[in-house]
Structures are given as C-alpha cells and as structure tokens.
Coordinates of C-alpha atoms and ligand atoms in Angstrom, one line a residue:
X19 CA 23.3 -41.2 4.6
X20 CA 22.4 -38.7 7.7
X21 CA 24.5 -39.3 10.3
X22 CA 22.7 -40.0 13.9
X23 CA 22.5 -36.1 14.6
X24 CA 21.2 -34.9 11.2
X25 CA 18.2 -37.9 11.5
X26 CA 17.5 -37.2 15.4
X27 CA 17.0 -33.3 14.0
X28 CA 14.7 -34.8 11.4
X29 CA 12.5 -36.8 13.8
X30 CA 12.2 -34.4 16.2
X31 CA 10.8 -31.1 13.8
X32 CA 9.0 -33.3 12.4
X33 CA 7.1 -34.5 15.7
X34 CA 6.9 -31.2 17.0
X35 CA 5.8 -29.1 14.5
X36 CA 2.8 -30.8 15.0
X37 CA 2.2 -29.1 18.7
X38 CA 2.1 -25.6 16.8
X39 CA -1.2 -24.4 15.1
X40 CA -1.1 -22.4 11.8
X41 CA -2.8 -19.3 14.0
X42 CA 0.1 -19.5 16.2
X43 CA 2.1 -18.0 13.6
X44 CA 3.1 -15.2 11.1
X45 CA 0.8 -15.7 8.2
X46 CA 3.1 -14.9 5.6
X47 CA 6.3 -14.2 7.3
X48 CA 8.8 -17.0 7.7
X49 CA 9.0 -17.9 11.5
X50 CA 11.2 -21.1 12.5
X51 CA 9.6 -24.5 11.9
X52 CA 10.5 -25.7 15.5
X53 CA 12.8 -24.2 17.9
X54 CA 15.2 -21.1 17.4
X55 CA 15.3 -19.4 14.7
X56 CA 18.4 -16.5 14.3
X57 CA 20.4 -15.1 10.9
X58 CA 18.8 -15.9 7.1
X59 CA 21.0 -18.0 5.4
X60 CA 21.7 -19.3 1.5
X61 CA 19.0 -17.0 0.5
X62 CA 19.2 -18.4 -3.1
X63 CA 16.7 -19.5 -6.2
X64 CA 17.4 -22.8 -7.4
X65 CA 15.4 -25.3 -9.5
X66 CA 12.7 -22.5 -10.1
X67 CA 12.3 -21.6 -6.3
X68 CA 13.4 -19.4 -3.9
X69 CA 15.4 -21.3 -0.9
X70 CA 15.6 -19.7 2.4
X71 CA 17.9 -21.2 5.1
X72 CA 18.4 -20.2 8.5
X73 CA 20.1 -20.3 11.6
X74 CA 18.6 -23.5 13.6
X75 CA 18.3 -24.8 17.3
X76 CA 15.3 -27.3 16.8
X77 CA 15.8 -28.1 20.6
X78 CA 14.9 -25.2 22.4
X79 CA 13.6 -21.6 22.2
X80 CA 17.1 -20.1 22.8
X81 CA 20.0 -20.3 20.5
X82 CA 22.0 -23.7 20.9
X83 CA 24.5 -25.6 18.5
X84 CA 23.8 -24.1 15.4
X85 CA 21.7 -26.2 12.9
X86 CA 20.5 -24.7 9.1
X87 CA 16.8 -24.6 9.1
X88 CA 15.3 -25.0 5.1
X89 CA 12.4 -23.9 4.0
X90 CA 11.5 -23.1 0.3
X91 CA 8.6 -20.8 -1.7
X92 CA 7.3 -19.3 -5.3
X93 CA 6.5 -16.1 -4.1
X94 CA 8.2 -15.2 -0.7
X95 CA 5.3 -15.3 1.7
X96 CA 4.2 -18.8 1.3
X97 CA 7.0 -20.7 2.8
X98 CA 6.9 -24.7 3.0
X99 CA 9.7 -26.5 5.4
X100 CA 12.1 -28.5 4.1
X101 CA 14.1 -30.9 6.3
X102 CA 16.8 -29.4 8.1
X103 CA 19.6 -29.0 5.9
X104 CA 22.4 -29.2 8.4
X105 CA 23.8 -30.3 11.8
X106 CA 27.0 -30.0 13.4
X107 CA 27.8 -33.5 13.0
X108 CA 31.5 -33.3 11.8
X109 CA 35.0 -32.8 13.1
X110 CA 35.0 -29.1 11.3
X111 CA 31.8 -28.0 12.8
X112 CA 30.7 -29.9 15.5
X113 CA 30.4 -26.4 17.8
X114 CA 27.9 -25.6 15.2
X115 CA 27.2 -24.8 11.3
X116 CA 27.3 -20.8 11.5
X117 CA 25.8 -18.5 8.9
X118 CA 26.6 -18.6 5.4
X119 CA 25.3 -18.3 1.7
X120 CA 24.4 -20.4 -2.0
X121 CA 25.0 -20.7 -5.3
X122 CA 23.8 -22.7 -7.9
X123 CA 26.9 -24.4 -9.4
X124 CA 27.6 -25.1 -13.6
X125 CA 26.6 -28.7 -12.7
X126 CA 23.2 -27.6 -11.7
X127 CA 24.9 -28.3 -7.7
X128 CA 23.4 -26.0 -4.8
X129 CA 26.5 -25.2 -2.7
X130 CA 26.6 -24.0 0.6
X131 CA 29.2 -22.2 2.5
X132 CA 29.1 -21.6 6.0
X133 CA 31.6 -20.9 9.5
X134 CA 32.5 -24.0 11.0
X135 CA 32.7 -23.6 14.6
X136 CA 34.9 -26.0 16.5
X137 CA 36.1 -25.2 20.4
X138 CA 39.5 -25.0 21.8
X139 CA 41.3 -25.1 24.8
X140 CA 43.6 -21.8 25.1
X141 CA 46.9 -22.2 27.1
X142 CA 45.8 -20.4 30.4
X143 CA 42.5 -22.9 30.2
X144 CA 39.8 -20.9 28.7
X145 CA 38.1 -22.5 25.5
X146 CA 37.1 -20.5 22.6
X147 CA 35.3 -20.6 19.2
X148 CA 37.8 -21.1 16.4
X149 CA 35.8 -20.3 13.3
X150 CA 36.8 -21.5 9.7
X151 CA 34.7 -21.6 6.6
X152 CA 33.1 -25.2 5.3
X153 CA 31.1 -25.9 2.2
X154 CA 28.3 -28.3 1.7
X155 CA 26.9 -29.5 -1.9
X156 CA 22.8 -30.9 -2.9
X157 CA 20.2 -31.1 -4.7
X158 CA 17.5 -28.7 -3.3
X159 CA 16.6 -31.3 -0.3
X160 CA 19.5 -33.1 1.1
X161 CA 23.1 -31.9 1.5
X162 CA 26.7 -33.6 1.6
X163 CA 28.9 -31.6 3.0
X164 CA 33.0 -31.4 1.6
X165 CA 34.9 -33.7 3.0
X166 CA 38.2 -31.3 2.6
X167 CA 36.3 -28.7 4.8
X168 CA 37.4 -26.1 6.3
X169 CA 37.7 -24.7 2.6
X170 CA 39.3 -21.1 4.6
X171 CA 41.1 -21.5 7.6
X172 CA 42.9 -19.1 9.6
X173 CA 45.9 -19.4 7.3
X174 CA 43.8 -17.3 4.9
X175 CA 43.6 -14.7 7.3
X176 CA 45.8 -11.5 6.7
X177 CA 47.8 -10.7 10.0
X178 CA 46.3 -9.0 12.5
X179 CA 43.0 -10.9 11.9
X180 CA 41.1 -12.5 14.8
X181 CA 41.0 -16.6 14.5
X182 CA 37.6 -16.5 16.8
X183 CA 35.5 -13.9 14.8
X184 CA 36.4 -14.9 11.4
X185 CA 32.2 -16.0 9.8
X186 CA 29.0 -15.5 7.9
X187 CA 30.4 -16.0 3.6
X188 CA 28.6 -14.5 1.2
X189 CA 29.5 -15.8 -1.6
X190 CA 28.5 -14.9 -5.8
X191 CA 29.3 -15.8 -9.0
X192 CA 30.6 -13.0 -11.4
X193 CA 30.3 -12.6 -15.0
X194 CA 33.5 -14.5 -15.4
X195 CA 32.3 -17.7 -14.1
X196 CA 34.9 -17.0 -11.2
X197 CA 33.6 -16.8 -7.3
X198 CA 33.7 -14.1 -4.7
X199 CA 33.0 -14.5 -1.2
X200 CA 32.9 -11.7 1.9
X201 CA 33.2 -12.7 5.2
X202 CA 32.8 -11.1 8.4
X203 CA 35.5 -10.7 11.0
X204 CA 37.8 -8.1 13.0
X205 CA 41.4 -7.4 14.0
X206 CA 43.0 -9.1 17.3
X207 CA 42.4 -5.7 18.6
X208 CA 38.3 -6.2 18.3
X209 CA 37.9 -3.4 15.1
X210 CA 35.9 -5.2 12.7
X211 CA 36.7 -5.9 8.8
X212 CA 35.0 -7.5 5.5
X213 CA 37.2 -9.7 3.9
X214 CA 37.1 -10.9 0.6
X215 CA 38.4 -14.3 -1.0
X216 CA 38.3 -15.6 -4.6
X217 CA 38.1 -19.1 -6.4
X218 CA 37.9 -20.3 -9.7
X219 CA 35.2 -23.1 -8.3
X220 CA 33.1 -22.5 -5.0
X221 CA 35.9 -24.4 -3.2
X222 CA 39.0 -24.0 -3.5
X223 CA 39.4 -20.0 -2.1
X224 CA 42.6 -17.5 -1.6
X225 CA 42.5 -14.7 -0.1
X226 CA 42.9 -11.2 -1.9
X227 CA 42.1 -8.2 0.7
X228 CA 40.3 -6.3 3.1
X229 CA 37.0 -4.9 1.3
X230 CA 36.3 -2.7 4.1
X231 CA 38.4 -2.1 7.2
X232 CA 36.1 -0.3 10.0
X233 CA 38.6 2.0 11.4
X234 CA 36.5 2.3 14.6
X235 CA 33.5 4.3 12.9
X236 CA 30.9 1.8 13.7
X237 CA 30.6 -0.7 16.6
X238 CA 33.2 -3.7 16.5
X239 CA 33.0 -7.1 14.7
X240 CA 31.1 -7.4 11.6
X241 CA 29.0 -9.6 11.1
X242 CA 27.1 -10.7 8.0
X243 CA 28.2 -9.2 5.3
X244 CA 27.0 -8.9 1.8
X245 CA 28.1 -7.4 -1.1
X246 CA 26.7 -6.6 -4.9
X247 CA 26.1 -3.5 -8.0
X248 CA 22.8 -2.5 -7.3
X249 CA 21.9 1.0 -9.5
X250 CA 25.5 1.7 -10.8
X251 CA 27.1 1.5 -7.4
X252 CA 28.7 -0.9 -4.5
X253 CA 26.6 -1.2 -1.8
X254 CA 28.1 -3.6 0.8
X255 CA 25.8 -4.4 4.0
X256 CA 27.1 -6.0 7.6
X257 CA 25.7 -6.1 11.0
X258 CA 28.5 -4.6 13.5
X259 CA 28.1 -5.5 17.3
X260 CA 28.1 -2.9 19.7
X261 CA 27.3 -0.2 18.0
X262 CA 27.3 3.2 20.0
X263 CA 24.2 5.5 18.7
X264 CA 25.0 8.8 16.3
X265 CA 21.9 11.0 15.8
X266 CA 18.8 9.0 15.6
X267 CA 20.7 7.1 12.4
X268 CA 22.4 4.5 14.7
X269 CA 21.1 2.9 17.7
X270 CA 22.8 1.1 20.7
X271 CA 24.0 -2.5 20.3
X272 CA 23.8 -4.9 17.3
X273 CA 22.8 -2.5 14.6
X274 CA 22.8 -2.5 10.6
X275 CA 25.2 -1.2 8.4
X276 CA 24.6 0.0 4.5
X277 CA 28.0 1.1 2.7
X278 CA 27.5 2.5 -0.9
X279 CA 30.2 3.6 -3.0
X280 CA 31.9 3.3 -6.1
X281 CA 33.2 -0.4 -6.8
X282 CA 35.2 -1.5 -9.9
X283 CA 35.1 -5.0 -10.9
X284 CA 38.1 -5.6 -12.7
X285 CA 40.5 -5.3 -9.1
X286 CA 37.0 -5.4 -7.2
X287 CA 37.8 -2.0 -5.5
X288 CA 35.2 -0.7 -3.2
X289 CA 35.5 2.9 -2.0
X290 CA 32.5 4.0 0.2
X291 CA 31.0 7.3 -0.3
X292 CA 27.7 6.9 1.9
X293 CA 26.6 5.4 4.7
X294 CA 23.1 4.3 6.7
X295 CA 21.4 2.1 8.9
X296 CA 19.2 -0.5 6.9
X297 CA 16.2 -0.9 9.6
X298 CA 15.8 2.3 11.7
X299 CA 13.1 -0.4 14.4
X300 CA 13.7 -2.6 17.1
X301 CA 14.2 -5.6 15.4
X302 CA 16.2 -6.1 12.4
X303 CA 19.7 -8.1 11.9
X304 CA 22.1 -10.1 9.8
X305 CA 20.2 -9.3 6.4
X306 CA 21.0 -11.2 3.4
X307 CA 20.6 -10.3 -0.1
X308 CA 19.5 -12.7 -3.7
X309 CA 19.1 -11.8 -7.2
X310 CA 15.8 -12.9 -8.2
X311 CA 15.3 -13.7 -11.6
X312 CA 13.8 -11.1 -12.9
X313 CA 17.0 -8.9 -11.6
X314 CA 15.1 -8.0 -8.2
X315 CA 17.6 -7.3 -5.7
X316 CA 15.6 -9.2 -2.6
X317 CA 16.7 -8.8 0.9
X318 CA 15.4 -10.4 4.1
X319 CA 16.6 -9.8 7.6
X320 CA 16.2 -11.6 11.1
X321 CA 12.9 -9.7 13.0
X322 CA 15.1 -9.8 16.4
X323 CA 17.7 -8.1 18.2
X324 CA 20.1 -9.7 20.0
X325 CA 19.8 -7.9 23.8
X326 CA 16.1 -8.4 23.6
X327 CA 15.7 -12.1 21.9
X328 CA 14.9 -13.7 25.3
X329 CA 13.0 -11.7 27.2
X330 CA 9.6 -13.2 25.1
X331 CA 8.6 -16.4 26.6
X332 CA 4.8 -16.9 24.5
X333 CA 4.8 -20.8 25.5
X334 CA 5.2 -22.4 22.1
X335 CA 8.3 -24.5 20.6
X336 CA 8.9 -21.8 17.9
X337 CA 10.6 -18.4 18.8
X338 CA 11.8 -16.4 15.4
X339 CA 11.2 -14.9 12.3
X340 CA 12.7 -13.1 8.8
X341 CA 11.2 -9.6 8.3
X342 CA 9.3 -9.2 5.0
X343 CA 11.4 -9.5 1.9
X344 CA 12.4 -6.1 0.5
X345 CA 12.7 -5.2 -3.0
X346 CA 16.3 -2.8 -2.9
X347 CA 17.4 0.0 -5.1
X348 CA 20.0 2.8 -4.4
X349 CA 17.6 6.8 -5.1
X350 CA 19.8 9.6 -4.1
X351 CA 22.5 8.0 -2.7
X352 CA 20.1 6.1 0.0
X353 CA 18.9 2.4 0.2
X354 CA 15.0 2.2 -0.8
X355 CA 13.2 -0.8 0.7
X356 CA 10.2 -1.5 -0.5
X357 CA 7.9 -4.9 0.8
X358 CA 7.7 -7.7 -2.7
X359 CA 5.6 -6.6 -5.4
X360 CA 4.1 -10.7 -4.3
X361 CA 2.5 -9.3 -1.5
X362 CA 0.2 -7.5 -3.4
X363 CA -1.4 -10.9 -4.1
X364 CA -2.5 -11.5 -0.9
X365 CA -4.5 -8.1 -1.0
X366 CA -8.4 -8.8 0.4
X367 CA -10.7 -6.1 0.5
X368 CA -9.9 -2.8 -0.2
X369 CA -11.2 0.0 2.7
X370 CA -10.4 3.3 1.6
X371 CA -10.9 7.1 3.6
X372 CA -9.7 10.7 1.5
X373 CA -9.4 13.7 3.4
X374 CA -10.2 12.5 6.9
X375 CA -10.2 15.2 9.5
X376 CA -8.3 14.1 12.5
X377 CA -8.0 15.6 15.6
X378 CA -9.3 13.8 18.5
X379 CA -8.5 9.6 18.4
X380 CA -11.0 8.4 15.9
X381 CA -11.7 4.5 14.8
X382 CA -13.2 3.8 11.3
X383 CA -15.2 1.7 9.9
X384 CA -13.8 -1.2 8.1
X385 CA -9.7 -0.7 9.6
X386 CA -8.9 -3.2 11.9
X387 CA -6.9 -6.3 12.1
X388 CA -3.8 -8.1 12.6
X389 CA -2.5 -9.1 9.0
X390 CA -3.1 -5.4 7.3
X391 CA -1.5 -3.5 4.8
X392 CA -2.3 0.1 4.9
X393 CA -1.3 3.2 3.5
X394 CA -1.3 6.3 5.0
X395 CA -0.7 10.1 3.5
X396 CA -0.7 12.8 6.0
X397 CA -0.8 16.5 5.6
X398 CA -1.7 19.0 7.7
X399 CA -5.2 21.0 8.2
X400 CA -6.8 24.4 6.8
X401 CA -3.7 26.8 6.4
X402 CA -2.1 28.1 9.6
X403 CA -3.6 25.3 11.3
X404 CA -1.0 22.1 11.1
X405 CA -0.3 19.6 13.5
X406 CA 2.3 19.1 16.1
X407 CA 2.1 15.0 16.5
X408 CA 0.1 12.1 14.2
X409 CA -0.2 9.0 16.1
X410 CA -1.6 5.5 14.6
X411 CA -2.3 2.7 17.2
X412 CA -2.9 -0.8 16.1
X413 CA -3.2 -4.1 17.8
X414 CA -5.0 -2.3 20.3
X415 CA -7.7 -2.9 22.9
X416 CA -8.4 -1.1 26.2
X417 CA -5.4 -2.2 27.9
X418 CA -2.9 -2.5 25.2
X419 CA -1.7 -1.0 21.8
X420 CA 1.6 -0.5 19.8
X421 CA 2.2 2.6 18.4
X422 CA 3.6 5.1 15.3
X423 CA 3.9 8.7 15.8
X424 CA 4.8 11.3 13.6
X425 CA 6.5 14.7 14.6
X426 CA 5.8 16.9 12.0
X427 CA 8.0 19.9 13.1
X428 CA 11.0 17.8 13.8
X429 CA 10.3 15.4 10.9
X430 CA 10.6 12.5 13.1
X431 CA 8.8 8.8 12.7
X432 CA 8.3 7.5 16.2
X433 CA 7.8 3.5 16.7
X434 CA 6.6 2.5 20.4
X435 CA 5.3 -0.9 21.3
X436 CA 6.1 0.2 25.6
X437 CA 2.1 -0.9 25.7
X438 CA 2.5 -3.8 23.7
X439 CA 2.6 -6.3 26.9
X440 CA 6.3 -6.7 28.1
X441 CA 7.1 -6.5 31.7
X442 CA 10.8 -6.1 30.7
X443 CA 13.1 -3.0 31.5
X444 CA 14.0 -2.9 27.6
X445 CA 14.2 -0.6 24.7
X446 CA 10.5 -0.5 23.3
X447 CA 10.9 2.7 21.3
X448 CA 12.9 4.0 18.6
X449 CA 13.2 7.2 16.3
X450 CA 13.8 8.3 12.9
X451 CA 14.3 11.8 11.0
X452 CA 12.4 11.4 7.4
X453 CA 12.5 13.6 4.4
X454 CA 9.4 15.7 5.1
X455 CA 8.3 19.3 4.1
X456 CA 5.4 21.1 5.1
X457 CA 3.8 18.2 7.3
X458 CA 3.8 15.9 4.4
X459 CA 4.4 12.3 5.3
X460 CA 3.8 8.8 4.1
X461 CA 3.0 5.6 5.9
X462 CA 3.1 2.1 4.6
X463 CA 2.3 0.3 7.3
X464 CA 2.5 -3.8 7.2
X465 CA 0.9 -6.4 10.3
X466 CA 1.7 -9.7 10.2
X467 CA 0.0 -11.0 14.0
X468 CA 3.0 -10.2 16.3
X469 CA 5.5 -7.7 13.8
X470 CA 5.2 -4.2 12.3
X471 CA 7.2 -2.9 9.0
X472 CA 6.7 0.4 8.5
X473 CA 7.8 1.8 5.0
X474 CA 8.4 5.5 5.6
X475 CA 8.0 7.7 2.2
X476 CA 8.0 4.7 -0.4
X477 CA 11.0 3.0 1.7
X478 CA 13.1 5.7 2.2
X479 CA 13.1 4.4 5.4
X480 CA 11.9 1.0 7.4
X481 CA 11.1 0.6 10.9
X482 CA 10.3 -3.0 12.2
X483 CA 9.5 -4.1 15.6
X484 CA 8.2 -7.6 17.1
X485 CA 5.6 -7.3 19.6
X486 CA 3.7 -9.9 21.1
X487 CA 0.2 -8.6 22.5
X488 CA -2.5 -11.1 22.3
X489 CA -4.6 -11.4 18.7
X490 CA -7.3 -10.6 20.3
X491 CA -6.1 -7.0 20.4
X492 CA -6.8 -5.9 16.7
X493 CA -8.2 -2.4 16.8
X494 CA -6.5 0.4 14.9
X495 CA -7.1 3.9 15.7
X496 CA -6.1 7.1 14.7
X497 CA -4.9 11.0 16.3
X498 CA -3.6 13.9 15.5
X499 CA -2.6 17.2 18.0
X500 CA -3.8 19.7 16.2
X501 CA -5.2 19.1 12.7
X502 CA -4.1 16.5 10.2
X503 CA -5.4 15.4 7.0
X504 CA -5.2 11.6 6.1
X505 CA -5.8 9.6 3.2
X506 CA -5.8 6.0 3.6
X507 CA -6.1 2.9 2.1
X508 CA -5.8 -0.3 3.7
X509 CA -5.9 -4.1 2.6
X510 CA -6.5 -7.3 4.9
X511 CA -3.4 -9.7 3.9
X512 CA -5.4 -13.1 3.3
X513 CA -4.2 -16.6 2.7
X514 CA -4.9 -18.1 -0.6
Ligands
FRU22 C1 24.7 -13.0 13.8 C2 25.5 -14.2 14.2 C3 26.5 -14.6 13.1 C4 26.7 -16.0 13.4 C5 25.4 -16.5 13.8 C6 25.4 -17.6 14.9 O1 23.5 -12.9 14.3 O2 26.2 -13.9 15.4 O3 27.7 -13.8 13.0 O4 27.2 -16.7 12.2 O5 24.7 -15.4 14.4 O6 24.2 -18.1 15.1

C-alpha cells in the first residue's frame, strides 16, 4: 500500500503532466515528468528494459524533498514515465530519498539503495542533514522499501568520516555473486573520499575501506561515485563540489571527475594512474554508469550545473534533463564517449557537403534545425593558407545563436551560448584543448531543442551545454577566419 505521500505524488504527476505539450520538451532526451528533475539514479536493465530513475521534486521547479522519478525505455531515447518510485515517507528518510543505484537480485527482485536523509537538531541549535544509506525492493513498477533501513549508518563510517556528507551508493554485483557498493562522502575536515562496503546479499553491508581518499587534489566532497573494469582497467567516476579550475581540464564549482587506474579484484585495490574531467561543457553532473546487455558500458549524466540550475525560469512545470547516453571505453589511457549506437535509428534525411570552402559565414541548403545530428571534419585551406578560428552557430536567428569555435593554433574547442537569451551574470562559455595536428578537427555535434553535446574527435572529448533560446531560432551557419575546409554530414533526429 502507498502511504498518503507516495499516492498524493501519484495524483499530482499524473494531473500535471497533462499541462505540458510533447513540443515542450527534449525529443529524445529524458527531461523530468513534472517538477525538478536533478542526479540519474538506479540506472539499471531489468525485465528486458532499461530503468532510469531520478532525483524528484514533483512540486516545484526547484529542488525540494527528494522524491525518485521512474521512467523506463528499449532503446534509451524513447523514455515512457513510470509512477514515481519513491517518497520520503518514512522515519529513515523523511528529509528526503537521496541518490542511489539497482540491481537485479537472484530472486528476479529490483533493489534499490539510496541516502536517507533525516534532520537533526545540533547542541548549539543548528539542524543538519544526517545521511545514512536505505534500500528499497520491486518489481519494475512499485517499490517496498526495507523495513530495517538505514542498511549503513554512521557506525560504518571509518573515523574521521563526516556523518552529514556520507550518500549517492553505487552498488554491483561481482562474479562471485557477492555485492559492492561506493559511496560518496568526506572527512570532518571537508576533503572528500569514496568509500567502499561489501555484502553477501544487497542488504546486510560492512564496511572494508577507503577506495579513494582525495587528499585535496580536486574540490571537496564527493559526490556520486561509480565504479567498474572497463578495457582492462579501474575507472572510478564522482562529482566533487567546489572544484577550483587547473588548465582548461577543470572548471570552477561542481565539476566531474574520471579516475583510471589499475584495480585488482581479489582485495579490490584501486591505484589511480590517470585522471580527467568527464564533460568539459556547462552542464554535466552526478553521472551514473549500467552494463547493458550486450556489455555496453552506458553512462548518462544530469544536463545541469548546480550554480546555474535556477537562473532559467521557461514557465512550464518541468525544469531538467539527463544528457544523451554515452557508450564508454578507456583509448590511450582517456575516457571515450561516444552518443548510443540507438540514436542512429532516429536518423531522417541525410544532407551531405565535401570540401566546402569557408571563409566568410555561409548557410547551406538543407542544415538547419533543432533536433540534428551533424558531423563535421575540418581542415585547413590551399597550403600556407590555414585558419586561425572555425565557428559553427546553431539555434540561431538575427538576434540570437549559440555557438562552437575552433582555435586551430591553440587546439582549443570553444562552446559559447552568451547569445543564447540569458539576462544572467553567469558562466556561458567554456574551453577545451583537443588532440589536433595541422588544423585537423572533428565535430560531432548533437541538438536536442534546448541542449548541445558536442563529441570532439570520436569522443575524445564532450562538451554539453543547456540553452534555452526559443525554437523558432533554428538556423545553423558556418565561418571560418581565414580558410577552412569542411566536410559535413548531418541527420534530422525524427520520432518514430
Ligand atoms: C548531487 C547531489 C547528491 C545528492 C543529490 C540530492 O547532485 O547533491 O550528492 O544525493 O544531489 O538531490
């Protein structure tokens, strides 16, 4: 049975959903049903389908109590909602049901684990998040959650651990039929740390170690974490808060964090050996991984950033969405993203351009559009006659564009949306150094109505960025200072 909150959460996405037209929204992106929408969570397949939860206010366009949003797909771009999955409705949660991951259990159970967030008084008065981690067992639709929760409390913290940033499990299942989880969290001091916890059964969890102590190398707490073997190595991924920028690798505030190293899975040891942001854009958090079944390592992130979630006020009771799901392997020691082999079906007409001569902004024929997938190779002109800059505008009209520069000579990939329509004093452009030689550059470049991926050299890196610039605006346009050579080809996405 649903208790009072669950059902009220029911009703009410269910009612309003109905105020919001399908144009309204990302066509193949995930955006929240009603309401907020922050962190993916228990990205998972079960009974043949992938599951996608995520963090949930139904009641607002700003974060509130924390409810799990559910939706569910074949193929990762069409997404059908699902009721929400959870509330904070219990004893162990009721300051809300924080991020957290599935599994399929032996039984043919989906289990859930998530932070329980409960408030409490501190001796001089102040009240503070206590966070402990809760599990919560269905069938694909409806969920029970454990009535032992919290499963981890703070007496399975190491000392020196932090009681109020202890969230986000990411929990698998390895070969043994045993369970990991890592979760997110920092010392009392504010230096953030991945611990990891084992269990013979999904609920009953000890502690074993730190996986990854920061050491104060990047930002504080970390949040999010995931970890897995993906091409012979560890890679282990978490979103530390206030991040201070190094080169044009890290930005400013919330960022993303991609560890790889060597891991061994007998005494699962992890030592790092490399490090990189995951998203080098504007808007790109709290990814989580699955393993499809076909052995596709699929990762989707939040298309936000904290310090500039609010500033967007579009008028409709929906405010969020995941970025495109992202096909991951390790090449050279790097993370490679590239967009789901599944978006390929959703490929309309083909326009295609070789060898065109840019110098001067130039429109053509056939490449416009809001839901696009285009590909762009760049080279410079005749010999002794390169380029210094390559710029691409798209959902553009005369007042308005967004826009992606290339700087050949510095080998830097440029994403600026500062003509995108915000009247807000935030960061609107960001910077990346590619591998490049000799002017050489590839563009994958991916529209969804109001967000931008752009897969840099066949993912070597991504840039994503929300803008919000009315659909009306849907011309694409090219430049080059100097003289460029491009080769395009470019799809409109369609719905089927
Ligand atoms: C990350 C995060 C998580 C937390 C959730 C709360 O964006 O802060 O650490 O579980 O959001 O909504």
């Amino acid at each position: 049975m649903a208790s009072r909150i669950l059902q009220d959460a029911w009703d009410y996405e269910a009612e309003t959903e109905k105020k919001i037209r399908k144009e309204e929204r990302p066509g193949f992106h995930l955006s929240s049903r009603v309401g907020w929408m922050n962190d993916p969570n228990g990205f998972s397949f079960y009974k043949g389908e992938y599951h996608l939860f995520y963090q949930y206010y139904p009641y607002d366009v700003h974060w509130g109590p924390m409810h799990w949003g559910h939706a569910v797909s074949r193929d990762l771009l069409h997404w059908r909602y699902e009721k929400c999955a959870m509330a904070p409705d219990m004893e162990f949660d009721k300051g809300g049901c924080f991020s957290g991951s599935a599994v399929t259990l032996p039984d043919g159970r989906h289990l859930l684990l998530y932070t329980g967030v409960i408030k409490e008084t501190q001796p001089d008065g102040s009240v503070r998040d206590i966070q402990t981690q809760c599990a919560a067992v269905g069938d694909g639709i409806e969920y029970a959650k454990y009535p032992e929760n919290p499963v981890i409390t703070e007496k399975n913290l190491p000392a020196g651990s932090s009681r109020y940033d202890f969230r986000d499990p990411k929990i698998w299942r390895k070969a043994d039929g045993s369970y990991r989880l890592v979760a997110g969290g920092c010392t009392v001091e504010g230096d953030g740390q991945i611990l990891l916890y084992s269990s013979p059964d999904g609920v009953q969890w000890q502690y074993e170690k730190i996986l990854m102590a920061n050491n104060g190398r990047f930002g504080r707490m970390w949040e999010c974490p995931d970890f897995f073997v993906l091409d012979g190595y560890g890679v282990l991924l978490a979103s530390p808060t206030d991040m201070l920028p190094e080169d044009l690798e890290y930005y400013n505030g919330n960022g993303t964090l991609c560890l790889i190293g060597a891991y061994e899975e007998e005494t699962d040891t992890f030592k790092q050996q490399y490090d990189q942001a995951i998203d080098h854009g504007l808007d790109f958090y709290a990814p989580q991984t699955m393993e499809a079944p076909d052995g596709r390592r699929i990762m989707v992130g939040w298309m936000q950033n904290w310090d500039t979630c609010n500033q967007h006020v579009s008028g409709l009771p929906w405010c969020g969405q995941m970025s495109l799901p992202r096909e991951l392997s390790i090449v050279n020691k790097r993370l490679i993203q590239r967009p789901v082999r599944e978006l390929e079906n959703l490929h309309g007409a083909q326009v295609k351009y070789e060898n065109v001569v840019l110098s001067d902004g130039i429109r053509l024929e056939g490449i416009r559009g809001r839901k696009v997938d285009m590909e762009i190779s760049l080279r410079p002109g005749k010999e002794g006659n390169g380029y210094r800059k390559f710029t691409l505008y798209f959902a553009q009209d005369a007042v308005y564009h967004t826009a992606v520069r290339f700087y050949p000579e510095d080998s830097v990939v440029e994403l600026d949306r500062a003509f995108a329509g915000s009247r807000r004093a935030v960061v609107h452009q960001c910077r990346t150094r590619v591998q490049s030689s000799g002017g050489k550059v590839k563009l994958r470049i991916i529209l969804d109505s109001f967000s931008a991926e752009v897969f840099i050299n066949d993912g070597e890196k991504v840039m994503s960025a929300m803008f919000y610039t009315d659909l009306s605006a849907d011309d694409i346009s090219f430049a080059a200072d100097g003289q460029a050579v491009m080769d395009i080809v470019k799809y409109d996405l369609c719905e089927m």
